[in-house]
Coordinates of C-alpha atoms in Angstrom, one line a residue:
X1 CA 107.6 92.1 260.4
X2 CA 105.8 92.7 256.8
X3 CA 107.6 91.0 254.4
X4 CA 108.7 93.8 252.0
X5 CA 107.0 93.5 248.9
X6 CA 108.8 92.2 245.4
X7 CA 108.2 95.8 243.2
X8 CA 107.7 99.3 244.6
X9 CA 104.1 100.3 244.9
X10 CA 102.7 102.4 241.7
X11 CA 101.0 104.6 243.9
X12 CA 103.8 105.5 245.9
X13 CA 106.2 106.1 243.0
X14 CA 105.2 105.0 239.7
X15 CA 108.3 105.6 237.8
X16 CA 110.8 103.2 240.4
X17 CA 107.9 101.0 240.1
X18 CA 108.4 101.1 236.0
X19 CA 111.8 100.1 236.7
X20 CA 111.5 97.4 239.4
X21 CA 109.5 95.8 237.2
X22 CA 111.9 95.8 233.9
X23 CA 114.6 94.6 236.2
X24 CA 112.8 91.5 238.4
X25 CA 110.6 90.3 235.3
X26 CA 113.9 90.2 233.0
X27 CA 112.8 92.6 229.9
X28 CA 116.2 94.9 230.0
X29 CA 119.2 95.9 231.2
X30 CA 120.8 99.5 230.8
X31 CA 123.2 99.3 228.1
X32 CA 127.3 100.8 228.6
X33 CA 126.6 103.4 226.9
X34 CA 124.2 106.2 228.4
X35 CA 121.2 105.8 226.9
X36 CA 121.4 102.6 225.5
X37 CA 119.1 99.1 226.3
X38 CA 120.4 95.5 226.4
X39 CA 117.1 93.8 225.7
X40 CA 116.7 90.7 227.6
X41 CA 115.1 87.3 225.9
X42 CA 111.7 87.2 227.8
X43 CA 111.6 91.3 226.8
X44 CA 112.8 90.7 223.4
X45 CA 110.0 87.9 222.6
X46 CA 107.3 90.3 223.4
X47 CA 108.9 92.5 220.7
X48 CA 109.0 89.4 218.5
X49 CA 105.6 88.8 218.9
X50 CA 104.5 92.7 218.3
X51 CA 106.8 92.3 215.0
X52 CA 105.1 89.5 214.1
X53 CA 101.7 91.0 214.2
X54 CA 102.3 94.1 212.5
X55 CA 104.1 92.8 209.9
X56 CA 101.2 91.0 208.9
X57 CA 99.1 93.5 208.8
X58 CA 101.4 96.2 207.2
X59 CA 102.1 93.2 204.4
X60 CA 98.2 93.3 204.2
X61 CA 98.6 96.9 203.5
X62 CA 100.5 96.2 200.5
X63 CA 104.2 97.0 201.7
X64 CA 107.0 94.8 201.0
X65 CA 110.3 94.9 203.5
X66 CA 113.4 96.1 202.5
X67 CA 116.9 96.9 204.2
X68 CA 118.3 100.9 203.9
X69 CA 122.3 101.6 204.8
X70 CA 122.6 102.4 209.2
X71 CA 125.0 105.3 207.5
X72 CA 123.8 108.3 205.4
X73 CA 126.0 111.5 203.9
X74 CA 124.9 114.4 206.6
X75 CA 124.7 116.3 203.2
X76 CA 120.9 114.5 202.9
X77 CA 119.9 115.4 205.8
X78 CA 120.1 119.1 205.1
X79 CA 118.4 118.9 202.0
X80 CA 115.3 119.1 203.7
X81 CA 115.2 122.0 205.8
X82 CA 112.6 121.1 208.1
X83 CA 113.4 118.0 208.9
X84 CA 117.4 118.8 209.5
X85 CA 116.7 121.1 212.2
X86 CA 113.6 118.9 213.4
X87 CA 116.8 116.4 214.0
X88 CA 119.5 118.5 214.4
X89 CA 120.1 118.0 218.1
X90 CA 119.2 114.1 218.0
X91 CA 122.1 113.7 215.3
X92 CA 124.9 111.2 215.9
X93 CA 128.1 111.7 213.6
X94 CA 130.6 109.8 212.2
X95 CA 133.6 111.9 211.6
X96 CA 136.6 108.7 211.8
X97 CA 136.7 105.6 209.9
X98 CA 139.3 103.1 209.3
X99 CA 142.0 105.3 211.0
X100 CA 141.2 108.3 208.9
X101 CA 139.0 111.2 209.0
X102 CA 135.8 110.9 206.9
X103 CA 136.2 113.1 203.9
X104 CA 132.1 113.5 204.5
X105 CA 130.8 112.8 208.2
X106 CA 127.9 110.5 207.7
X107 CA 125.3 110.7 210.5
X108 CA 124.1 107.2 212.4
X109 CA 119.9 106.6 211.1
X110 CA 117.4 108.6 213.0
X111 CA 115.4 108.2 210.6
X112 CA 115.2 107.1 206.7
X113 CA 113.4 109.4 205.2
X114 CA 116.5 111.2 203.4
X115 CA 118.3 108.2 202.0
X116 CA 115.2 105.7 200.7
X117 CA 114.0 109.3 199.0
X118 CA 117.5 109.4 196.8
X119 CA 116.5 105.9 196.1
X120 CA 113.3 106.5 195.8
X121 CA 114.0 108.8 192.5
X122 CA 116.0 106.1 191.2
X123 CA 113.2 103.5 190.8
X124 CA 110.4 106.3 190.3
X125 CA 110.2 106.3 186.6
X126 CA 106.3 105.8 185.5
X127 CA 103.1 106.5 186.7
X128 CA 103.2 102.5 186.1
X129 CA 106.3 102.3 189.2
X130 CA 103.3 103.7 191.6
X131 CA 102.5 103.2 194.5
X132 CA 105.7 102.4 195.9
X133 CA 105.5 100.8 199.4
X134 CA 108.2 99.8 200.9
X135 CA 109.1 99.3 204.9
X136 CA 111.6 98.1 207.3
X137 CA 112.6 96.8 210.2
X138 CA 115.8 98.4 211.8
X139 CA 117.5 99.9 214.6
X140 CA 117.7 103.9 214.7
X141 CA 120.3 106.6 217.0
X142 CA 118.6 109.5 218.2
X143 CA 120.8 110.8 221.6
X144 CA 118.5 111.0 224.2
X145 CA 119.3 113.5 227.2
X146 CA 116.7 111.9 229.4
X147 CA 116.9 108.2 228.6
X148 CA 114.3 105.9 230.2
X149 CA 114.2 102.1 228.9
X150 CA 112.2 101.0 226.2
X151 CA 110.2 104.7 226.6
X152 CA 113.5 107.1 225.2
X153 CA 116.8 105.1 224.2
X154 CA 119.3 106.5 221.9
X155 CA 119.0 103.5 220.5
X156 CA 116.1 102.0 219.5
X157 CA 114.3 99.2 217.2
X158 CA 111.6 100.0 215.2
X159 CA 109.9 99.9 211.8
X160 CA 109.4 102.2 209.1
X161 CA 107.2 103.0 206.4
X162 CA 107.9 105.1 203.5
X163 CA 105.4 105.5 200.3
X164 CA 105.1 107.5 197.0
X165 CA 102.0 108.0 195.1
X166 CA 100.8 109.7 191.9
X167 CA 98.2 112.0 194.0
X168 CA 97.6 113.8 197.4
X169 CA 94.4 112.2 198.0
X170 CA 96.2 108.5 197.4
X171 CA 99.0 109.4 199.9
X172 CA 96.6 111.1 202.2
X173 CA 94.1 107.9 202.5
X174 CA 97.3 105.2 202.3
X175 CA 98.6 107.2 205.7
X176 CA 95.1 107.1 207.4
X177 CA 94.9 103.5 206.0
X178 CA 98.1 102.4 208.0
X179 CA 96.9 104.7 211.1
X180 CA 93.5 102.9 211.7
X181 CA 94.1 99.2 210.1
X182 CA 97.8 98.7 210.9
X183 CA 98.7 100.6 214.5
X184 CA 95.2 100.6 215.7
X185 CA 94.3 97.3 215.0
X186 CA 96.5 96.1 216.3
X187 CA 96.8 97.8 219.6
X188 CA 93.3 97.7 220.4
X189 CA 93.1 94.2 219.9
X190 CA 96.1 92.8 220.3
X191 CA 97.9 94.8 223.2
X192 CA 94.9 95.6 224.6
X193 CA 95.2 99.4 224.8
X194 CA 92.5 101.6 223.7
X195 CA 94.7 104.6 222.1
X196 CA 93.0 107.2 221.0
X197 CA 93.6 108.1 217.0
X198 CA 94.1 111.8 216.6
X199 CA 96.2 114.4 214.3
X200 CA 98.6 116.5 215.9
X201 CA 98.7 120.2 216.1
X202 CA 101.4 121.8 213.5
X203 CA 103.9 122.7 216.6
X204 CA 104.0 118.9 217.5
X205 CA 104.1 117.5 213.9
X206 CA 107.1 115.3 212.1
X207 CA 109.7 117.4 210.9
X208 CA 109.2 117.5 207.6
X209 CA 106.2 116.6 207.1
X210 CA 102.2 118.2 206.3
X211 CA 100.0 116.1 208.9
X212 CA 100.8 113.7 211.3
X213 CA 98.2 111.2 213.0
X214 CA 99.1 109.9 215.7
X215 CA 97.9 107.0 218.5
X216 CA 97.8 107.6 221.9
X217 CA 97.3 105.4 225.2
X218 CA 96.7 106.5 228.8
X219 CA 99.5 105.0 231.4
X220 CA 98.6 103.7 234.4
X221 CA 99.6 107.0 236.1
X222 CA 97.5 109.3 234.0
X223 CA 99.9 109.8 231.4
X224 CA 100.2 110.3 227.4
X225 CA 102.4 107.8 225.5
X226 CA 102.4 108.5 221.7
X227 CA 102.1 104.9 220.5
X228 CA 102.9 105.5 216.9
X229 CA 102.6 107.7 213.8
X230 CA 101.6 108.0 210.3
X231 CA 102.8 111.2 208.3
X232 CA 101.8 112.7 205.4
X233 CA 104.9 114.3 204.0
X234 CA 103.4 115.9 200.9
X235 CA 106.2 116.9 198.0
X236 CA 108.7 118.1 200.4
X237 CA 110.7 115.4 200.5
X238 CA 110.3 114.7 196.6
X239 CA 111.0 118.4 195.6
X240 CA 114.0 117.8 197.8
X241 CA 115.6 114.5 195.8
X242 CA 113.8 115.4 192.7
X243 CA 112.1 112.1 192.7
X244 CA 109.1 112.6 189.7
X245 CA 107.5 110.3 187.5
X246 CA 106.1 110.7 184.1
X247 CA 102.5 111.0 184.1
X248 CA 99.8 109.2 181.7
X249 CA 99.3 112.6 180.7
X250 CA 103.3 112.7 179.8
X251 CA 103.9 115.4 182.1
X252 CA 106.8 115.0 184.5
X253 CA 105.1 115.2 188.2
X254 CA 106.3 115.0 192.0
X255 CA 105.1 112.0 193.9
X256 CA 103.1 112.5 197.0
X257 CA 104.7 110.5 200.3
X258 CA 103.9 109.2 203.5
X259 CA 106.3 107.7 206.6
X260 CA 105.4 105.8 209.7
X261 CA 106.3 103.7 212.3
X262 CA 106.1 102.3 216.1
X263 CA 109.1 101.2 218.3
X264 CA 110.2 99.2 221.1
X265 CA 108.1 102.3 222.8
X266 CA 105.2 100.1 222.5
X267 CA 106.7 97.7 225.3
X268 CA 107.5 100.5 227.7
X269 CA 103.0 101.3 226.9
X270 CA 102.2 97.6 227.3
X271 CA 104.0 97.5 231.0
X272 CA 102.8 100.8 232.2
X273 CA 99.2 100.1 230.6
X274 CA 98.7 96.5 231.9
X275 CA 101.0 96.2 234.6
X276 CA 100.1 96.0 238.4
X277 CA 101.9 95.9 241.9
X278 CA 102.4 92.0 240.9
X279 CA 104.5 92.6 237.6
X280 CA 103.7 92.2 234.1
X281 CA 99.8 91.7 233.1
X282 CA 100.8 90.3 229.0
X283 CA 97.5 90.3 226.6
X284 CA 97.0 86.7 225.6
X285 CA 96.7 87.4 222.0
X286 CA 100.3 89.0 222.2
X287 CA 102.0 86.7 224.7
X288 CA 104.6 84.8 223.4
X289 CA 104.2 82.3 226.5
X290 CA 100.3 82.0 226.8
X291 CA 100.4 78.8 229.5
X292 CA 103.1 78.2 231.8
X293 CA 102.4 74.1 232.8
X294 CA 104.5 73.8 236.4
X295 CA 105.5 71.0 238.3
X296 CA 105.2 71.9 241.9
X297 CA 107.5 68.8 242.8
X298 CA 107.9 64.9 242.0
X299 CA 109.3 62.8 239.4
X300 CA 105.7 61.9 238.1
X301 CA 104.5 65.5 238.2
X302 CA 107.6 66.3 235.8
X303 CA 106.6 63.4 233.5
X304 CA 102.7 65.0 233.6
X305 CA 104.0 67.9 233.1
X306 CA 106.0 67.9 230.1
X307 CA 103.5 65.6 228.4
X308 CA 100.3 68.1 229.0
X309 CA 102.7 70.5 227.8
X310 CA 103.5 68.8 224.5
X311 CA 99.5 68.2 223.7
X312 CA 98.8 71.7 224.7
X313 CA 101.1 72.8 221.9
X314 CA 100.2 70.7 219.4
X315 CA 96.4 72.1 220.7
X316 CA 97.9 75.8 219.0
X317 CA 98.5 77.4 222.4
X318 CA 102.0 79.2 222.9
X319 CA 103.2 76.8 226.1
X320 CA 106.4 76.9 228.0
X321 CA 106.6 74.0 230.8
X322 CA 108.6 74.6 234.0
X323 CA 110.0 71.3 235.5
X324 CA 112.9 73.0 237.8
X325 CA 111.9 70.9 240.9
X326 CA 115.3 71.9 242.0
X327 CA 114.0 75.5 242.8
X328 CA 111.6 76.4 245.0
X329 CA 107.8 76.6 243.3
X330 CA 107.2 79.6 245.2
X331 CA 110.3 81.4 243.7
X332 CA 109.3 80.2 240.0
X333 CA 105.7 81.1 240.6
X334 CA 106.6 84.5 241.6
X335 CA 108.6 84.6 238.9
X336 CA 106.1 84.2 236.2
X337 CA 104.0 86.1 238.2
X338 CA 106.5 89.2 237.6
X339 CA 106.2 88.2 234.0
X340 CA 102.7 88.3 233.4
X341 CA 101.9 84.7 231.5
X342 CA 98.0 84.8 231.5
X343 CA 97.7 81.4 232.9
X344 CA 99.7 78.8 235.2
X345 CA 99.0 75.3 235.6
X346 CA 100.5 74.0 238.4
X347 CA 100.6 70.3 239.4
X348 CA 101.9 68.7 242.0
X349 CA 101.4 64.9 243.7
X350 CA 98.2 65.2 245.2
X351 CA 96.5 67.0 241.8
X352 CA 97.8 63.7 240.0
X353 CA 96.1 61.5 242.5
X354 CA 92.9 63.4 241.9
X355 CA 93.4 63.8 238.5
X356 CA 93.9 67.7 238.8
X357 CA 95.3 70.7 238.4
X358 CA 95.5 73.9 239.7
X359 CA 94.8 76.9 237.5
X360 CA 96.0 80.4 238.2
X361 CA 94.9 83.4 236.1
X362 CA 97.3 86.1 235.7
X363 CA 94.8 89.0 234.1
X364 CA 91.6 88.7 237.0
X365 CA 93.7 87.1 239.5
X366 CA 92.8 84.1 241.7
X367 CA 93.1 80.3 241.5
X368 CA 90.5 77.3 240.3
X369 CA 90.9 73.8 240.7
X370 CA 90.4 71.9 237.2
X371 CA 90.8 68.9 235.6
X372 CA 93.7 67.9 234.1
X373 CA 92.7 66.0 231.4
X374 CA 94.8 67.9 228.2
X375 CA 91.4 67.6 226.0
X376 CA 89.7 69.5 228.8
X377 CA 92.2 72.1 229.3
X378 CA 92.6 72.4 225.1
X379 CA 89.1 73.5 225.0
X380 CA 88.8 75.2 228.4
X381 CA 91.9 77.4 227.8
X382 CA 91.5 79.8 224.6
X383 CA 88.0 80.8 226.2
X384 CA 89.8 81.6 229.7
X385 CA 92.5 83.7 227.2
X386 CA 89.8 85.6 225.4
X387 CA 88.2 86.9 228.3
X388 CA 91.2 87.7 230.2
X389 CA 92.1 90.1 226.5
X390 CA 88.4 91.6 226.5
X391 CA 89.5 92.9 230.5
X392 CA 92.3 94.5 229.7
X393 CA 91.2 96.1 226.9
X394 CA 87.7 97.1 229.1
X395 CA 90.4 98.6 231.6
X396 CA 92.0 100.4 229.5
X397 CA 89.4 101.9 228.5
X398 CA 87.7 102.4 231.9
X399 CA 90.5 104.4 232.8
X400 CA 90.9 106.5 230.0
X401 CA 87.3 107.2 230.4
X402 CA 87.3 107.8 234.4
X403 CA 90.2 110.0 234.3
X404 CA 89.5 112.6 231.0
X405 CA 88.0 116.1 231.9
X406 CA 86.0 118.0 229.6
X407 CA 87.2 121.3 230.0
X408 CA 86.4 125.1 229.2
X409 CA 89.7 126.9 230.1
X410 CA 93.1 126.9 229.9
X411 CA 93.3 126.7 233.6
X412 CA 91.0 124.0 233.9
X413 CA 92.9 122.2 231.2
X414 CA 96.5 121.9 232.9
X415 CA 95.1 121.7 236.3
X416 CA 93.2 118.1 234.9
X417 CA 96.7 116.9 233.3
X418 CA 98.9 118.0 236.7
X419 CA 96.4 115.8 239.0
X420 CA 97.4 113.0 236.7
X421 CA 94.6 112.8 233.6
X422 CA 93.4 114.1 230.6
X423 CA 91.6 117.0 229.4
X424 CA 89.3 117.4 226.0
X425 CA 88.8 121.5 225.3
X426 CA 87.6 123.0 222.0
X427 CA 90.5 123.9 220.2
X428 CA 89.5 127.0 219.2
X429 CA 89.4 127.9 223.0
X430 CA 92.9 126.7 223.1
X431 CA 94.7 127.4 220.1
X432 CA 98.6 127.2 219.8
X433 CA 98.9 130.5 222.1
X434 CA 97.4 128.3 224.6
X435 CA 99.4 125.0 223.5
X436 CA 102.5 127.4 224.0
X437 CA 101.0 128.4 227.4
X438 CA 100.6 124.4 228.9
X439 CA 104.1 124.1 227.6
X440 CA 105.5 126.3 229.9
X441 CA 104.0 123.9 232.6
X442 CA 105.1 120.0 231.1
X443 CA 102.0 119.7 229.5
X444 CA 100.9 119.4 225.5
X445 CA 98.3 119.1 223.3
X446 CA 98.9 115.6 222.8
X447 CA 96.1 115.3 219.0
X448 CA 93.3 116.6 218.3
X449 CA 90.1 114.9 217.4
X450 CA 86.3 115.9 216.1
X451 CA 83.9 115.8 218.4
X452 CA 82.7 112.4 217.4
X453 CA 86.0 110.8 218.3
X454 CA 86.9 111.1 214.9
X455 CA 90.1 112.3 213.2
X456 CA 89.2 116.0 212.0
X457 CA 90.4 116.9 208.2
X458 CA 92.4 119.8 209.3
X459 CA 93.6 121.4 212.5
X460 CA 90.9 124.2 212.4
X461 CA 88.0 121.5 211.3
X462 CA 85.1 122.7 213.1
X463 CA 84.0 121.3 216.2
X464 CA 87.9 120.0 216.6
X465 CA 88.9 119.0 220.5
X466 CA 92.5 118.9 221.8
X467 CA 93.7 116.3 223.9
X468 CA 95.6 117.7 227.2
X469 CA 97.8 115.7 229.1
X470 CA 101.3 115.6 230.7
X471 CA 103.6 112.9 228.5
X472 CA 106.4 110.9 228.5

C-alpha cells in the first residue's frame, strides 16, 4: 500500500493543501474566537524577520515609529465620510466597560487614520513641523465573515504609515517612494516574489483616499494576493481634523497625506508563492533559520554537531542545530522539510569517519556529499543560499509570466482568470462597466499599469492595462 502522503496535493485541492501545511509545519493555530489566529513560534519568526527588514527600509525612508491608542471615539470615524462607510461593516464596538455602559462606544483599530489625524493637528503648527512621518507596528480588528489564516483574520498584525506634507506633489512622490523602495524591495528581493506595482481603479481604492498603489503577487494556483498598499489621501483627512500649518507665505494651508501598510498577509503570499507538495520553500535572505546542522545519531555526531553549529554562527549564518537523537531522524527531517530551512546538514557516524557531511537543499531539492570542515561550509554556504533566492524569485516570475493572457475582450478576460491566471486588457476596452461586469463572476481588476510595466499617472493615462484575475 502507498504510503499516504504528509500534505494534500496542490493540484488536487489547493486551499486544504494551504492549510495542511500551516498546521504540520507549525505557523498557526485557529484562534477561539471565529476569525482569529494563534501564531505559532516558527510562524511568528518569519514575521519577525519580515519586521525586521521593512523596518529598515521604512526608517531609510525617513519615518520614525510611534504607538496610537487600540481604542478610538466612533465619533472619528464618521468624520470622514468615505472612509466610515468604506469600514462600516468591518467595525468592532465597544459599548461596556468597567461594568457600565460607555457614555461613547469606541470602535477596536481597523485602521489609524482617524485618531493619528487628531494628533496630527496637534503637532502640525509650521511649514518648519513638515514632513511629518510617523509609522507603527500594531495589531488591527476588522471582522472578517470569511476568515482564512494569515490571508483574512479579524485580527491581524501589521504596520502603518501615516505622512503630512506641505504639497501634493511631496505626498504624491513620498507614497510612490514607499511603494517601490519599501514594499517592493523588499519583496522582490527578500521574499522572493515578483509582485507586480500597479494603481488601482477608483471602485477598488482605500476608503478615503485619492490613489492607491498597490503590489501584487501570483499564488501558486493562479491567484491575485494584494501584497500591500501605499495611499495618497489628499486633504480629505486634513479638512476632516482641521489639521493646517502656517505657510512661509503666512497663509494658513491643509497638509497633503499618505497611509500604507503590509500585514501578516504577506506570510499567507510567501506559503502559497514558494510552497510545494513538501511544505514550506523559506527565501534564504528572509529565513530566520538559514542552516539546520542534524545529528543523525551518536554521542560524537552530537558533539560535531553543536560545535559546527557554533562556528557557523559566529560565520553570520542564521543556524539552528538539532541534536534530538532521541527522535527518529527521519521524523525531524521531515519536519524541517515541512518548514522550508533552505539547507540541512546532516551528520551521522560514518560522515565523521570520512570527515563529511551530507547536504540537503530545500529550494532545488536533492542531496550532496561535502566536507565538513566549518571553514569549508562557511564559505560554501552563503553562495548555495544566494542561488537558491535567485530560483525562487526566477519562479515566481516564470509563472506569473507563463500564466498571464493578453486579452481583447471582456470574455476573454474572465475566461483567463476562471482557468486559474491572469489577464492584461486595455483599460479603455474594459472600463469600470466592465470591472462591474467580472464582478458579477469573482473576478476584479486587481491594478492597472502602463504598458511598459509602469505605474500610469492616472486611471485613464493613455496606453493604461488592467490586471484581471480572481483573488483572495
Amino acid at each position: 500500500m502507498a504510503k499516504a502522503p504528509v500534505l494534500t496535493p496542490r493540484a488536487e485541492d489547493f486551499p486544504r493543501w494551504y492549510q495542511d501545511l500551516i498546521n504540520k509545519a507549525e505557523l498557526a493555530d485557529n484562534g477561539p474566537v471565529r476569525g482569529t489566529m494563534v501564531i505559532r513560534p516558527y510562524g511568528y519568526g518569519l514575521w519577525e524577520r519580515m519586521q525586521q527588514e521593512m523596518d529598515a527600509r521604512i526608517k531609510d525612508a525617513g519615518a520614525q515609529n510611534a504607538y496610537f491608542p487600540l481604542f478610538i471615539p466612533q465619533s472619528y470615524l464618521t468624520r470622514e465620510a468615505q472612509h466610515v462607510e468604506g469600514f462600516a461593516p468591518e467595525l468592532a464596538v465597544v459599548t461596556h466597560g468597567g461594568g457600565k455602559e460607555l457614555e461613547e462606544p469606541v470602535v477596536v483599530r481597523p485602521t489609524s487614520e482617524t485618531i493619528i489625524n487628531d494628533y496630527f493637528s496637534k503637532w502640525v503648527q509650521s511649514y518648519r513641523d513638515l514632513p511629518l512621518l510617523i509609522n507603527q507596528w500594531a495589531n488591527v480588528v476588522r471582522w472578517e465573515m470569511r476568515p482564512r489564516v494569515f490571508l483574512r483574520t479579524s485580527e491581524f498584525l501589521w504596520q502603518e504609515g501615516h505622512t503630512a506634507h506641505a504639497t501634493y506633489e511631496d505626498a504624491r512622490d513620498y507614497a510612490a517612494r514607499i511603494h517601490r523602495d519599501v514594499y517592493a524591495d523588499f519583496m522582490i528581493n527578500v521574499l522572493g516574489i515578483d509582485v507586480v506595482l500597479g494603481r488601482k481603479t477608483a471602485k477598488e481604492r482605500f476608503a478615503g483616499a485619492i490613489n492607491t498603489l498597490t503590489l501584487e503577487g501570483m499564488m501558486g494556483d493562479g491567484k491575485a494576493l494584494q501584497m500591500g498598499t501605499s495611499h495618497e489621501l489628499g486633504t480629505n483627512f486634513a479638512k476632516a481634523f482641521n489639521t493646517q500649518y502656517l505657510s512661509k507665505d503666512g497663509k494658513q494651508e491643509l497638509v497633503w497625506q499618505t497611509s500604507w501598510g503590509v500585514s501578516t498577509r504577506m506570510v499567507g503570499g510567501l506559503i502559497m508563492s514558494h510552497g510545494d507538495d513538501s511544505g514550506l520553500r523559506v527565501p534564504p535572505r528572509l529565513a530566520a533559520v538559514q542552516v539546520v546542522v542534524m545529528a543523525i545519531k551518536g554521542d560524537e555526531a552530537v558533539v560535531k554537531v553543536r560545535e559546527l553549529g557554533d562556528r557557523l554562527k559566529a560565520a553570520g549564518l542564521r543556524v539552528q542545530v538539532d541534536d534530538r537523537v532521541d527522535t527518529p531522524f527521519g521524523r525531524r527531517a521531515v519536519d524541517w522539510e515541512l518548514k522550508g530551512v533552505p539547507v540541512r546538514i546532516e551528520i551521522g557516524p560514518r560522515d565523521l569517519e570520512a570527515g563529511t557531511a551530507m547536504l540537503a537543499r530545500r529550494v532545488p531539492g536533492g542531496k550532496e556529499p561535502v566536507s565538513s570542515d566549518a571553514a569549508t561550509l562557511a564559505e560554501l554556504l552563503p553562495t548555495i543560499l544566494e542561488e537558491d533566492q535567485a530560483t525562487l524569485l526566477r519562479q515566481s516570475r516564470e509563472r506569473r509570466e507563463s500564466r498571464t493572457s493578453d486579452v481583447a475582450t471582456l470574455a476573454e478576460a474572465a475566461e483567463a482568470a476562471v482557468a486559474g491566471g491572469w489577464a492584461r486588457i486595455p483599460w479603455a476596452e474594459l472600463g469600470p462597466e466592465g470591472e462591474a461586469k467580472l464582478a458579477e463572476q469573482a473576478v476584479s481588476v486587481r491594478c492597472l499599469v502602463a504598458e511598459d510595466g509602469s505605474v500610469p499617472d492616472a486611471d485613464d493615462a493613455p496606453g493604461t492595462v488592467a490586471i484581471v484575475a480572481r483573488a483572495y
